[in-house]
Tab-separated table of C-alpha atoms in Angstrom:
chain	number	residue	atom	x	y	z
A	1	UNK	CA	76.161	-45.219	59.418
A	2	UNK	CA	77.160	-42.538	56.902
A	3	UNK	CA	74.958	-39.481	56.468
A	4	UNK	CA	72.422	-39.689	53.642
A	5	UNK	CA	72.194	-36.695	51.332
A	6	UNK	CA	68.552	-36.287	50.330
A	7	UNK	CA	68.583	-32.549	49.710
A	8	UNK	CA	67.211	-31.028	46.503
A	9	UNK	CA	64.839	-33.920	45.837
A	10	UNK	CA	61.755	-32.759	43.946
A	11	UNK	CA	60.872	-35.590	41.525
A	12	UNK	CA	60.696	-39.289	42.299
A	13	UNK	CA	59.826	-42.566	40.619
A	14	UNK	CA	58.637	-45.582	42.603
A	15	UNK	CA	59.702	-48.917	41.113
A	16	UNK	CA	58.155	-52.026	42.648
A	17	UNK	CA	59.614	-55.351	41.600
A	18	UNK	CA	58.174	-58.863	41.600
A	19	UNK	CA	56.180	-61.192	39.383
A	20	UNK	CA	53.732	-61.661	42.261
A	21	UNK	CA	52.598	-58.069	41.662
A	22	UNK	CA	52.179	-58.528	37.912
A	23	UNK	CA	50.239	-61.746	38.485
A	24	UNK	CA	47.825	-60.035	40.870
A	25	UNK	CA	48.696	-62.377	43.729
A	26	UNK	CA	49.939	-59.529	45.931
A	27	UNK	CA	48.409	-56.069	46.287
A	28	UNK	CA	50.961	-53.323	45.739
A	29	UNK	CA	50.668	-51.598	49.122
A	30	UNK	CA	54.349	-50.603	49.031
A	31	UNK	CA	53.824	-48.161	46.171
A	32	UNK	CA	50.843	-46.462	47.810
A	33	UNK	CA	52.669	-46.181	51.159
A	34	UNK	CA	55.728	-44.534	49.605
A	35	UNK	CA	53.673	-42.320	47.277
A	36	UNK	CA	51.617	-40.937	50.150
A	37	UNK	CA	54.719	-40.269	52.236
A	38	UNK	CA	56.459	-38.449	49.392
A	39	UNK	CA	53.330	-36.473	48.505
A	40	UNK	CA	53.032	-35.202	52.081
A	41	UNK	CA	56.697	-34.214	51.981
A	42	UNK	CA	56.206	-32.085	48.886
A	43	UNK	CA	57.912	-34.452	46.450
A	44	UNK	CA	56.336	-34.950	43.039
A	45	UNK	CA	55.931	-38.652	42.254
A	46	UNK	CA	56.280	-38.685	38.476
A	47	UNK	CA	55.510	-42.375	37.973
A	48	UNK	CA	54.937	-45.741	39.601
A	49	UNK	CA	56.456	-48.606	37.638
A	50	UNK	CA	55.997	-52.336	38.228
A	51	UNK	CA	58.234	-54.965	36.644
A	52	UNK	CA	58.921	-58.634	37.248
A	53	UNK	CA	62.090	-60.250	38.571
A	54	UNK	CA	63.863	-59.946	35.241
A	55	UNK	CA	67.272	-58.276	35.140
A	56	UNK	CA	66.765	-56.549	31.792
A	57	UNK	CA	63.317	-55.279	32.739
A	58	UNK	CA	64.568	-53.806	36.010
A	59	UNK	CA	67.505	-52.106	34.279
A	60	UNK	CA	65.183	-50.701	31.610
A	61	UNK	CA	62.791	-49.383	34.272
A	62	UNK	CA	65.689	-47.612	35.987
A	63	UNK	CA	66.733	-46.051	32.680
A	64	UNK	CA	63.167	-45.002	31.952
A	65	UNK	CA	62.889	-43.383	35.380
A	66	UNK	CA	65.719	-41.026	34.466
A	67	UNK	CA	65.292	-40.574	30.716
A	68	UNK	CA	61.506	-40.217	30.562
A	69	UNK	CA	60.577	-38.994	34.030
A	70	UNK	CA	63.705	-37.004	34.957
A	71	UNK	CA	63.725	-38.457	38.476
A	72	UNK	CA	66.009	-37.038	41.169
A	73	UNK	CA	65.319	-40.135	43.247
A	74	UNK	CA	64.252	-43.690	42.433
A	75	UNK	CA	62.877	-45.839	45.240
A	76	UNK	CA	62.705	-49.556	44.515
A	77	UNK	CA	61.050	-52.251	46.597
A	78	UNK	CA	61.612	-55.988	46.354
A	79	UNK	CA	64.391	-58.234	45.120
A	80	UNK	CA	66.908	-57.852	47.963
A	81	UNK	CA	66.672	-61.361	49.401
A	82	UNK	CA	68.816	-64.527	49.129
A	83	UNK	CA	67.047	-66.339	46.282
A	84	UNK	CA	68.133	-66.434	42.601
A	85	UNK	CA	65.212	-64.245	41.495
A	86	UNK	CA	66.266	-61.432	43.863
A	87	UNK	CA	68.166	-59.375	41.291
A	88	UNK	CA	67.453	-55.747	42.133
A	89	UNK	CA	70.961	-54.900	43.331
A	90	UNK	CA	72.491	-56.635	40.326
A	91	UNK	CA	70.237	-54.529	38.098
A	92	UNK	CA	71.180	-51.312	39.900
A	93	UNK	CA	74.872	-52.158	39.525
A	94	UNK	CA	74.369	-52.878	35.823
A	95	UNK	CA	72.476	-49.625	35.324
A	96	UNK	CA	75.171	-47.633	37.144
A	97	UNK	CA	78.119	-49.436	35.526
A	98	UNK	CA	79.346	-50.665	38.905
A	99	UNK	CA	80.445	-53.986	40.357
A	100	UNK	CA	78.769	-55.776	43.232
A	101	UNK	CA	81.012	-56.199	46.268
A	102	UNK	CA	80.722	-57.438	49.824
A	103	UNK	CA	79.852	-54.424	51.962
A	104	UNK	CA	81.582	-54.792	55.359
A	105	UNK	CA	78.821	-52.991	57.293
A	106	UNK	CA	76.072	-55.035	55.689
A	107	UNK	CA	78.020	-58.260	56.207
A	108	UNK	CA	78.617	-57.512	59.885
A	109	UNK	CA	74.931	-56.800	60.491
A	110	UNK	CA	73.663	-59.837	58.576
A	111	UNK	CA	76.214	-62.172	60.152
A	112	UNK	CA	75.327	-60.970	63.655
A	113	UNK	CA	71.621	-61.575	63.089
A	114	UNK	CA	72.153	-65.146	61.910
A	115	UNK	CA	74.757	-65.871	64.578
A	116	UNK	CA	72.350	-64.754	67.311
A	117	UNK	CA	70.083	-67.612	66.225
A	118	UNK	CA	72.907	-70.101	65.780
A	119	UNK	CA	72.503	-70.092	61.989
A	120	UNK	CA	75.606	-70.244	59.737
A	121	UNK	CA	76.325	-67.686	57.012
A	122	UNK	CA	75.861	-69.536	53.716
A	123	UNK	CA	76.581	-68.293	50.200
A	124	UNK	CA	72.888	-67.500	49.747
A	125	UNK	CA	72.802	-65.429	52.936
A	126	UNK	CA	76.051	-63.694	52.014
A	127	UNK	CA	74.333	-62.564	48.798
A	128	UNK	CA	72.332	-60.015	50.818
A	129	UNK	CA	75.597	-58.233	51.715
A	130	UNK	CA	76.661	-57.906	48.052
A	131	UNK	CA	75.951	-54.262	47.249
A	132	UNK	CA	76.869	-51.960	44.353
A	133	UNK	CA	80.177	-50.165	44.903
A	134	UNK	CA	79.768	-46.950	46.879
A	135	UNK	CA	76.491	-47.994	48.488
A	136	UNK	CA	75.453	-47.147	52.026
A	137	UNK	CA	73.580	-50.031	53.681
A	138	UNK	CA	70.411	-49.177	55.614
A	139	UNK	CA	70.106	-51.660	58.506
A	140	UNK	CA	66.840	-53.572	58.600
A	141	UNK	CA	65.193	-53.170	62.045
A	142	UNK	CA	62.726	-56.032	61.578
A	143	UNK	CA	64.306	-58.331	58.982
A	144	UNK	CA	67.625	-59.410	57.501
A	145	UNK	CA	68.259	-57.825	54.088
A	146	UNK	CA	69.406	-54.210	54.433
A	147	UNK	CA	68.098	-51.378	52.344
A	148	UNK	CA	70.570	-49.596	50.075
A	149	UNK	CA	71.328	-45.926	49.372
A	150	UNK	CA	73.362	-45.109	46.272
A	151	UNK	CA	74.095	-41.608	44.958
A	152	UNK	CA	75.111	-41.496	41.304
A	153	UNK	CA	76.626	-38.600	39.388
A	154	UNK	CA	76.151	-39.985	35.860
A	155	UNK	CA	73.231	-39.978	35.620
A	156	UNK	CA	72.648	-37.670	38.588
A	157	UNK	CA	70.121	-39.616	40.598
A	158	UNK	CA	69.760	-41.164	44.031
A	159	UNK	CA	68.615	-44.782	44.143
A	160	UNK	CA	67.134	-46.213	47.315
A	161	UNK	CA	66.469	-49.954	47.325
A	162	UNK	CA	64.107	-51.270	50.004
A	163	UNK	CA	62.888	-54.791	50.839
A	164	UNK	CA	59.613	-55.994	49.380
A	165	UNK	CA	58.163	-57.154	52.719
A	166	UNK	CA	55.922	-54.211	53.707
A	167	UNK	CA	56.849	-54.185	57.409
A	168	UNK	CA	60.551	-54.148	56.570
A	169	UNK	CA	60.186	-51.543	53.843
A	170	UNK	CA	58.146	-49.237	56.074
A	171	UNK	CA	60.539	-49.592	59.011
A	172	UNK	CA	63.594	-48.675	56.926
A	173	UNK	CA	61.800	-45.827	55.157
A	174	UNK	CA	60.525	-44.289	58.387
A	175	UNK	CA	63.817	-44.668	60.244
A	176	UNK	CA	66.324	-43.548	57.613
A	177	UNK	CA	64.643	-41.962	54.590
A	178	UNK	CA	61.681	-39.951	55.846
A	179	UNK	CA	63.605	-37.960	58.511
A	180	UNK	CA	66.208	-36.839	55.970
A	181	UNK	CA	63.570	-35.853	53.419
A	182	UNK	CA	61.613	-33.983	56.086
A	183	UNK	CA	64.740	-32.132	57.205
A	184	UNK	CA	65.513	-30.864	53.715
A	185	UNK	CA	62.031	-30.356	52.283
A	186	UNK	CA	61.348	-27.019	50.623
A	187	UNK	CA	57.547	-27.074	50.372
A	188	UNK	CA	54.782	-27.627	52.929
A	189	UNK	CA	51.521	-29.267	51.890
A	190	UNK	CA	48.040	-28.330	53.077
A	191	UNK	CA	44.954	-30.248	52.045
A	192	UNK	CA	41.222	-30.276	52.653
A	193	UNK	CA	38.064	-31.476	50.953
A	194	UNK	CA	34.380	-30.836	50.463
A	195	UNK	CA	31.621	-33.348	49.711
A	196	UNK	CA	28.684	-32.084	47.651
A	197	UNK	CA	25.394	-33.737	46.766
A	198	UNK	CA	25.542	-32.984	43.069
A	199	UNK	CA	26.577	-34.638	39.828
A	200	UNK	CA	30.264	-34.596	38.937
A	201	UNK	CA	29.361	-33.416	35.441
A	202	UNK	CA	27.474	-30.494	36.995
A	203	UNK	CA	30.519	-29.154	38.793
A	204	UNK	CA	33.188	-30.145	36.250
A	205	UNK	CA	33.156	-26.745	34.563
A	206	UNK	CA	33.621	-24.906	37.854
A	207	UNK	CA	36.514	-27.190	38.811
A	208	UNK	CA	38.169	-26.323	35.503
A	209	UNK	CA	37.618	-22.615	36.141
A	210	UNK	CA	39.050	-22.674	39.667
A	211	UNK	CA	42.005	-24.832	38.614
A	212	UNK	CA	42.862	-22.270	35.951
A	213	UNK	CA	42.679	-19.430	38.490
A	214	UNK	CA	44.836	-21.301	41.020
A	215	UNK	CA	47.461	-23.164	38.947
A	216	UNK	CA	49.668	-23.885	41.975
A	217	UNK	CA	46.933	-25.951	43.631
A	218	UNK	CA	45.693	-29.433	42.791
A	219	UNK	CA	41.939	-30.026	42.655
A	220	UNK	CA	40.551	-33.507	42.094
A	221	UNK	CA	36.970	-34.760	42.144
A	222	UNK	CA	35.903	-38.282	43.107
A	223	UNK	CA	32.293	-39.387	42.477
A	224	UNK	CA	30.935	-41.438	45.368
A	225	UNK	CA	27.292	-41.834	44.391
A	226	UNK	CA	25.518	-42.546	41.125
A	227	UNK	CA	25.667	-39.752	38.542
A	228	UNK	CA	22.006	-40.404	37.713
A	229	UNK	CA	20.535	-41.356	41.057
A	230	UNK	CA	21.857	-39.980	44.323
A	231	UNK	CA	25.018	-38.204	43.219
A	232	UNK	CA	27.743	-37.259	45.675
A	233	UNK	CA	31.086	-35.843	44.640
A	234	UNK	CA	34.084	-35.401	46.912
A	235	UNK	CA	36.489	-32.647	45.896
A	236	UNK	CA	40.052	-32.788	47.195
A	237	UNK	CA	42.137	-29.625	47.359
A	238	UNK	CA	45.865	-29.524	48.002
A	239	UNK	CA	48.278	-26.608	47.981
A	240	UNK	CA	52.015	-26.267	48.526
A	241	UNK	CA	53.867	-23.249	49.856
A	242	UNK	CA	57.083	-22.314	51.654
A	243	UNK	CA	55.428	-22.466	55.087
A	244	UNK	CA	52.396	-24.084	56.709
A	245	UNK	CA	50.473	-20.835	57.174
A	246	UNK	CA	50.723	-19.846	53.506
A	247	UNK	CA	49.812	-23.352	52.329
A	248	UNK	CA	46.732	-23.469	54.574
A	249	UNK	CA	45.683	-19.975	53.479
A	250	UNK	CA	45.886	-20.873	49.784
A	251	UNK	CA	44.068	-24.174	50.259
A	252	UNK	CA	41.338	-22.488	52.318
A	253	UNK	CA	40.863	-19.785	49.685
A	254	UNK	CA	40.144	-22.454	47.076
A	255	UNK	CA	37.913	-24.419	49.449
A	256	UNK	CA	35.818	-21.281	50.064
A	257	UNK	CA	35.231	-21.011	46.317
A	258	UNK	CA	33.456	-24.370	46.356
A	259	UNK	CA	31.495	-23.558	49.509
A	260	UNK	CA	30.282	-20.301	47.942
A	261	UNK	CA	29.494	-22.087	44.680
A	262	UNK	CA	27.331	-24.606	46.548
A	263	UNK	CA	25.469	-21.907	48.484
A	264	UNK	CA	24.792	-19.865	45.347
A	265	UNK	CA	23.258	-22.880	43.596
A	266	UNK	CA	21.511	-24.403	46.618
A	267	UNK	CA	23.687	-27.518	46.433
A	268	UNK	CA	23.649	-29.511	49.651
A	269	UNK	CA	27.036	-29.672	51.385
A	270	UNK	CA	27.448	-33.103	52.966
A	271	UNK	CA	30.850	-32.457	54.550
A	272	UNK	CA	33.659	-29.928	54.760
A	273	UNK	CA	37.148	-30.871	55.915
A	274	UNK	CA	39.041	-27.674	56.665
A	275	UNK	CA	42.519	-27.281	55.198
A	276	UNK	CA	45.353	-28.468	57.422
A	277	UNK	CA	49.059	-28.626	56.780
A	278	UNK	CA	50.969	-31.903	56.814
A	279	UNK	CA	53.726	-31.217	59.330
């Protein structure tokens, strides 16, 4: 397989495709899986978009990913199968101004999988080997339809199309995409949290103050108890830096601010998770 160039990726959009998502029949676990992976790799997920199996909607979502969110990379899931409503690759080709063509590598892989089970290659099955010109197929370790890598110059964006079946999507992402992103990543993430027995509204002002003092960190509160009752608020802290040591140091410095704040005001600390880097 050809080498994938995933260097200089800093902004991504996740585009999940399928009416089953819009109808609430399927929970969108694909988006959360990819978002968490990218977050830990120091890539800023600018947006998560969900559209149905409509060609125009998919094309418009791709355009929006570039024009409104300035994405370096778009990762799509869903719509790579053999049925008429699987139109993701057609939409990508339309967006890029390319033709669909039979990819020899994809065809060889798909044909071998069906042949091993004594199943003929029909027109519908051949459809899964029809990729946009210039694509690199990403073999599917647990299914049939390959993923697709396509690097465009106009607009300058990398599009990665993955299957909608979670096990297949995860297998392709972890085998081909994640290692390349990890190899070329420029920032290391460290994160920790503290859980305080206080009202979120009580600590909101201090969160604002600390966030202003540490603009390169991300601080987010999540209320877990009742504001007027038995309040508990969990405060997440994340920091990026060029190396793990610097990221952990910055994250810890912010975490200490909240520990000191709690001690000064006799706020009960329910839990502290020390800052650790995601390596």
